[in-house]
Amino acid sequence: MEIVVADNAGFCFGVERALEMVTRGEEPIDAPIYTLGPLIHNPQVVERLRRQGVRQVSSLDEVSGGTVVIPSHGVGPAVQRQARERGLRLLDATCPFVARAQDHARALAAEGYQVVILGDKGHPEVAGLVGAAGEQAVVIEHEDELAAVRVGARVGLVTQTTQATARLAAVAGALAERSRELRAFNTICAATTQRQESALRLAQQVEVMVVVGGKNSANTNRLRQLCEQTGVKTYHVETAAELDPRWFRNVGRVGVAAGASTPNWLIDEVVQALRGMGG
Ligand code: F3S
């Protein structure tokens, strides 16, 4: 069995940067260190951080001192304000591309546009975008949901950084038909697009795809969806322990893709395990 790893797989710039800020930052960080939600959407990396003393909290109420790290996918301005009011030290690891999407959302709202956000409802990055645009912002996951939305004359569109370009194009097209003025920002980040294109290319050349990454990772889930849409049998695993040898019986070629929050050591472990299954 031949094993092919996607050209672009694993950690992106924003995730590497966030991890470095916390583990090898140039400035000393006041302990204890807390992250607001997972620092990145990969449970195995978060577990390693926990063993190094970095604790994950879901709310500022659980923090009484030390440093609070804003994760790579960002938080809304209200949370940042609250942290400052409580005198907590903030280490902002928000990815610059997420921050750029927030800036566009804020500016569109300030200029009077009805802000539409294409993103996964309930995802922290989308909550941060809503925080920037204001509570009247509309969040949709699919162009079909626009049928139930009252679309105004002037609409501004921003996108969660991990969305698929085809979905953005569909939503922008639907909004253009129903508004007088549409300002659409493509805030999908290049790392996302590259990983999606690599995974799609590979999925068309193999019999089975294995997508490695957190089950809570939006960009990894998107890779799984895109691979499945090509019709190839696709398995999403977080670790090598989840691989089942029966998936690869009589398979000549298997592809491995990984999300932007998946570390190389997890990809390597999966490849090693596949070799042990005849790769
Ligand atoms: Fe940033 Fe893109 Fe990664 S937005 S965190 S570089 S997936």
Short mmCIF file of C-alpha atoms and ligand atoms in Angstrom, two decimals:
data_model
loop_
_atom_site.label_atom_id
_atom_site.label_comp_id
_atom_site.label_asym_id
_atom_site.label_seq_id
_atom_site.Cartn_x
_atom_site.Cartn_y
_atom_site.Cartn_z
CA MET A 1 0.00 0.00 0.00
CA GLU A 2 1.38 3.38 -1.01
CA ILE A 3 0.98 6.22 1.51
CA VAL A 4 0.86 9.79 0.18
CA VAL A 5 0.82 12.79 2.52
CA ALA A 6 -0.82 15.99 1.22
CA ASP A 7 1.63 18.73 0.10
CA ASN A 8 0.20 21.15 2.62
CA ALA A 9 -0.72 19.50 5.90
CA GLY A 10 -0.41 20.33 9.57
CA PHE A 11 0.40 23.44 11.56
CA CYS A 12 -0.25 26.83 9.99
CA PHE A 13 1.52 30.08 10.80
CA GLY A 14 -1.12 31.28 13.28
CA VAL A 15 -1.12 28.07 15.31
CA GLU A 16 2.70 27.87 15.44
CA ARG A 17 2.81 31.49 16.54
CA ALA A 18 0.27 30.95 19.34
CA LEU A 19 2.16 27.91 20.65
CA GLU A 20 5.47 29.73 20.55
CA MET A 21 4.04 32.72 22.39
CA VAL A 22 2.93 30.44 25.22
CA THR A 23 5.82 27.97 25.38
CA ARG A 24 8.84 29.93 24.14
CA GLY A 25 7.75 33.56 24.40
CA GLU A 26 10.50 36.17 24.54
CA GLU A 27 8.90 37.87 27.53
CA PRO A 28 8.42 35.99 30.80
CA ILE A 29 4.74 35.19 31.38
CA ASP A 30 3.21 35.56 34.84
CA ALA A 31 2.09 32.13 36.08
CA PRO A 32 -0.36 30.54 36.31
CA ILE A 33 -1.13 30.57 32.59
CA TYR A 34 -4.73 30.12 31.48
CA THR A 35 -6.11 29.81 27.97
CA LEU A 36 -9.65 30.96 27.25
CA GLY A 37 -10.93 27.77 25.66
CA PRO A 38 -8.41 25.50 23.92
CA LEU A 39 -5.32 27.39 22.67
CA ILE A 40 -5.71 25.48 19.41
CA HIS A 41 -8.33 22.95 18.38
CA ASN A 42 -6.30 19.84 18.96
CA PRO A 43 -6.95 17.85 22.16
CA GLN A 44 -3.55 16.09 22.10
CA VAL A 45 -1.63 19.38 21.95
CA VAL A 46 -3.87 20.88 24.65
CA GLU A 47 -3.14 17.85 26.84
CA ARG A 48 0.63 18.36 26.39
CA LEU A 49 0.21 22.02 27.35
CA ARG A 50 -1.77 20.99 30.42
CA ARG A 51 1.13 18.81 31.52
CA GLN A 52 3.37 21.89 31.15
CA GLY A 53 1.09 23.82 33.50
CA VAL A 54 -1.06 25.69 30.94
CA ARG A 55 -4.63 25.44 32.16
CA GLN A 56 -7.74 25.76 29.99
CA VAL A 57 -10.72 27.69 31.36
CA SER A 58 -14.08 28.38 29.76
CA SER A 59 -14.71 31.70 31.48
CA LEU A 60 -12.79 34.51 33.15
CA ASP A 61 -14.73 33.70 36.36
CA GLU A 62 -12.37 30.73 36.80
CA VAL A 63 -9.29 33.00 36.79
CA SER A 64 -7.99 34.93 39.78
CA GLY A 65 -4.52 36.04 38.63
CA GLY A 66 -1.62 35.21 36.35
CA THR A 67 -1.89 35.47 32.58
CA VAL A 68 -4.86 34.83 30.31
CA VAL A 69 -3.98 33.77 26.77
CA ILE A 70 -6.37 34.67 23.95
CA PRO A 71 -6.30 31.69 21.57
CA SER A 72 -5.38 31.82 17.87
CA HIS A 73 -9.07 31.90 16.84
CA GLY A 74 -9.62 35.05 18.92
CA VAL A 75 -12.36 36.28 21.28
CA GLY A 76 -14.77 39.19 21.15
CA PRO A 77 -13.93 42.69 22.45
CA ALA A 78 -16.27 42.25 25.45
CA VAL A 79 -14.13 39.42 26.83
CA GLN A 80 -10.95 41.46 26.40
CA ARG A 81 -12.58 44.43 28.14
CA GLN A 82 -13.74 42.23 31.01
CA ALA A 83 -10.21 40.80 31.46
CA ARG A 84 -8.70 44.28 31.62
CA GLU A 85 -11.34 45.47 34.11
CA ARG A 86 -10.37 42.56 36.36
CA GLY A 87 -6.70 43.52 36.13
CA LEU A 88 -5.70 40.28 34.41
CA ARG A 89 -2.62 40.19 32.23
CA LEU A 90 -3.56 39.35 28.64
CA LEU A 91 -1.36 37.58 26.13
CA ASP A 92 -3.05 38.01 22.77
CA ALA A 93 -2.27 35.04 20.50
CA THR A 94 -5.10 35.87 18.07
CA CYS A 95 -3.92 34.97 14.58
CA PRO A 96 -3.37 38.18 12.55
CA PHE A 97 -5.66 36.79 9.83
CA VAL A 98 -8.48 36.32 12.35
CA ALA A 99 -7.81 39.83 13.66
CA ARG A 100 -8.08 41.15 10.09
CA ALA A 101 -11.49 39.47 9.66
CA GLN A 102 -12.60 41.05 12.95
CA ASP A 103 -11.39 44.48 11.73
CA HIS A 104 -13.45 44.13 8.53
CA ALA A 105 -16.54 43.09 10.52
CA ARG A 106 -16.12 46.06 12.88
CA ALA A 107 -15.59 48.55 10.03
CA LEU A 108 -18.59 47.26 8.05
CA ALA A 109 -20.87 47.63 11.09
CA ALA A 110 -19.50 51.13 11.77
CA GLU A 111 -20.25 52.12 8.16
CA GLY A 112 -23.86 51.02 8.52
CA TYR A 113 -23.77 47.76 6.57
CA GLN A 114 -25.88 44.80 7.65
CA VAL A 115 -23.11 42.36 8.54
CA VAL A 116 -23.48 38.76 7.39
CA ILE A 117 -20.91 36.28 8.71
CA LEU A 118 -20.38 32.98 6.93
CA GLY A 119 -19.20 30.60 9.63
CA ASP A 120 -19.92 27.73 11.98
CA LYS A 121 -22.51 28.83 14.55
CA GLY A 122 -21.10 28.40 18.04
CA HIS A 123 -17.46 28.38 16.91
CA PRO A 124 -15.33 30.71 19.07
CA GLU A 125 -13.87 32.48 16.02
CA VAL A 126 -17.40 33.27 14.81
CA ALA A 127 -18.35 34.48 18.32
CA GLY A 128 -15.36 36.83 18.09
CA LEU A 129 -16.56 38.11 14.70
CA VAL A 130 -20.05 38.69 16.10
CA GLY A 131 -18.45 40.51 19.04
CA ALA A 132 -16.64 42.79 16.59
CA ALA A 133 -19.67 43.40 14.33
CA GLY A 134 -22.29 43.70 17.08
CA GLU A 135 -25.14 41.43 18.12
CA GLN A 136 -27.29 42.38 15.10
CA ALA A 137 -24.86 40.51 12.82
CA VAL A 138 -26.37 37.52 11.03
CA VAL A 139 -24.46 34.21 11.08
CA ILE A 140 -25.15 31.64 8.36
CA GLU A 141 -23.51 28.31 7.60
CA HIS A 142 -25.01 27.79 4.16
CA GLU A 143 -26.49 29.96 1.37
CA ASP A 144 -29.88 28.21 1.79
CA GLU A 145 -30.29 29.87 5.20
CA LEU A 146 -30.50 33.28 3.50
CA ALA A 147 -34.09 32.48 2.49
CA ALA A 148 -35.11 33.11 6.11
CA VAL A 149 -33.03 36.30 6.46
CA ARG A 150 -34.35 39.79 5.83
CA VAL A 151 -31.59 41.16 3.64
CA GLY A 152 -31.12 44.93 3.74
CA ALA A 153 -30.07 47.30 0.96
CA ARG A 154 -26.43 47.53 2.07
CA VAL A 155 -24.83 44.27 3.10
CA GLY A 156 -21.28 43.47 4.24
CA LEU A 157 -19.99 39.90 4.15
CA VAL A 158 -17.07 38.43 6.10
CA THR A 159 -16.06 34.82 6.45
CA GLN A 160 -14.64 32.60 9.15
CA THR A 161 -11.04 31.99 8.09
CA THR A 162 -11.56 28.23 7.69
CA GLN A 163 -14.55 28.23 5.31
CA ALA A 164 -14.45 26.78 1.79
CA THR A 165 -14.08 29.26 -1.09
CA ALA A 166 -16.94 27.68 -3.06
CA ARG A 167 -19.32 28.32 -0.17
CA LEU A 168 -18.21 31.96 0.08
CA ALA A 169 -18.83 32.40 -3.66
CA ALA A 170 -22.33 30.89 -3.33
CA VAL A 171 -23.26 33.14 -0.40
CA ALA A 172 -21.84 36.27 -2.07
CA GLY A 173 -23.80 35.42 -5.24
CA ALA A 174 -27.05 34.97 -3.34
CA LEU A 175 -26.56 38.23 -1.42
CA ALA A 176 -25.71 40.14 -4.59
CA GLU A 177 -29.09 39.17 -6.03
CA ARG A 178 -30.97 40.48 -2.98
CA SER A 179 -29.12 43.67 -2.00
CA ARG A 180 -28.40 47.00 -3.64
CA GLU A 181 -24.85 47.23 -2.38
CA LEU A 182 -22.66 44.31 -1.34
CA ARG A 183 -19.18 44.55 0.18
CA ALA A 184 -17.70 41.08 0.49
CA PHE A 185 -14.32 40.37 2.09
CA ASN A 186 -12.64 37.09 1.39
CA THR A 187 -11.25 36.50 4.87
CA ILE A 188 -10.51 32.81 4.27
CA CYS A 189 -6.83 32.45 5.09
CA ALA A 190 -4.27 31.13 2.60
CA ALA A 191 -3.24 28.26 4.91
CA THR A 192 -6.84 27.02 4.86
CA THR A 193 -7.13 27.26 1.08
CA GLN A 194 -3.79 25.51 0.51
CA ARG A 195 -4.70 22.63 2.84
CA GLN A 196 -8.11 22.27 1.19
CA GLU A 197 -6.69 22.30 -2.34
CA SER A 198 -3.96 19.77 -1.42
CA ALA A 199 -6.45 17.44 0.27
CA LEU A 200 -8.89 17.68 -2.67
CA ARG A 201 -6.14 16.95 -5.22
CA LEU A 202 -4.97 13.96 -3.22
CA ALA A 203 -8.48 12.62 -2.62
CA GLN A 204 -8.90 12.30 -6.39
CA GLN A 205 -5.76 10.14 -6.66
CA VAL A 206 -6.25 7.59 -3.85
CA GLU A 207 -8.72 4.92 -2.77
CA VAL A 208 -8.92 5.92 0.90
CA MET A 209 -8.29 9.25 2.66
CA VAL A 210 -7.28 9.61 6.30
CA VAL A 211 -7.77 13.12 7.70
CA VAL A 212 -5.81 13.73 10.90
CA GLY A 213 -6.81 16.38 13.42
CA GLY A 214 -9.03 17.44 16.29
CA LYS A 215 -12.69 16.44 16.01
CA ASN A 216 -13.33 19.96 17.36
CA SER A 217 -11.24 21.59 14.62
CA ALA A 218 -13.33 23.51 12.07
CA ASN A 219 -10.65 23.42 9.38
CA THR A 220 -10.02 19.67 9.85
CA ASN A 221 -13.74 18.93 9.65
CA ARG A 222 -13.88 20.98 6.44
CA LEU A 223 -11.09 18.83 4.96
CA ARG A 224 -13.08 15.71 5.83
CA GLN A 225 -16.24 17.14 4.21
CA LEU A 226 -14.37 18.13 1.03
CA CYS A 227 -12.71 14.71 0.72
CA GLU A 228 -16.06 12.96 1.27
CA GLN A 229 -17.63 15.13 -1.44
CA THR A 230 -15.20 13.65 -3.99
CA GLY A 231 -16.73 10.24 -3.24
CA VAL A 232 -13.55 8.73 -1.78
CA LYS A 233 -13.90 6.74 1.46
CA THR A 234 -12.69 9.15 4.17
CA TYR A 235 -11.81 8.55 7.82
CA HIS A 236 -11.20 11.35 10.33
CA VAL A 237 -8.91 10.37 13.22
CA GLU A 238 -7.25 12.32 15.99
CA THR A 239 -4.54 9.73 16.69
CA ALA A 240 -3.02 6.60 15.16
CA ALA A 241 -4.80 4.49 17.81
CA GLU A 242 -8.12 5.08 15.98
CA LEU A 243 -6.93 3.51 12.70
CA ASP A 244 -8.59 0.19 11.88
CA PRO A 245 -6.56 -2.19 9.63
CA ARG A 246 -9.83 -3.33 7.98
CA TRP A 247 -10.19 0.12 6.38
CA PHE A 248 -7.10 -0.57 4.26
CA ARG A 249 -7.73 -4.15 3.13
CA ASN A 250 -7.03 -4.45 -0.63
CA VAL A 251 -6.24 -0.72 -0.82
CA GLY A 252 -3.39 0.22 -3.15
CA ARG A 253 -3.05 3.90 -2.31
CA VAL A 254 -4.01 5.87 0.79
CA GLY A 255 -3.84 9.64 1.21
CA VAL A 256 -3.16 11.48 4.47
CA ALA A 257 -4.33 15.07 5.01
CA ALA A 258 -4.19 17.11 8.20
CA GLY A 259 -5.75 20.30 9.48
CA ALA A 260 -3.92 23.50 10.35
CA SER A 261 -4.05 22.66 14.06
CA THR A 262 -2.53 19.18 13.70
CA PRO A 263 1.10 18.85 14.84
CA ASN A 264 3.64 16.97 12.70
CA TRP A 265 4.22 14.37 15.40
CA LEU A 266 0.58 13.23 15.15
CA ILE A 267 0.80 13.04 11.33
CA ASP A 268 4.05 11.05 11.64
CA GLU A 269 2.47 8.62 14.11
CA VAL A 270 -0.42 8.00 11.69
CA VAL A 271 1.97 7.42 8.78
CA GLN A 272 4.06 5.02 10.90
CA ALA A 273 0.94 3.11 11.91
CA LEU A 274 -0.17 2.89 8.26
CA ARG A 275 3.26 1.49 7.38
CA GLY A 276 2.68 -1.16 10.04
CA MET A 277 -0.57 -2.04 8.24
CA GLY A 278 1.23 -2.73 4.99
CA GLY A 279 2.07 0.76 3.77
FE1 F3S B 1 -4.51 31.84 11.24
FE2 F3S B 1 -5.26 30.65 9.07
FE3 F3S B 1 -4.07 29.32 10.90
S1 F3S B 1 -6.40 32.16 10.19
S2 F3S B 1 -4.69 30.27 12.80
S3 F3S B 1 -3.15 30.97 9.71
S4 F3S B 1 -5.76 28.57 9.67
#
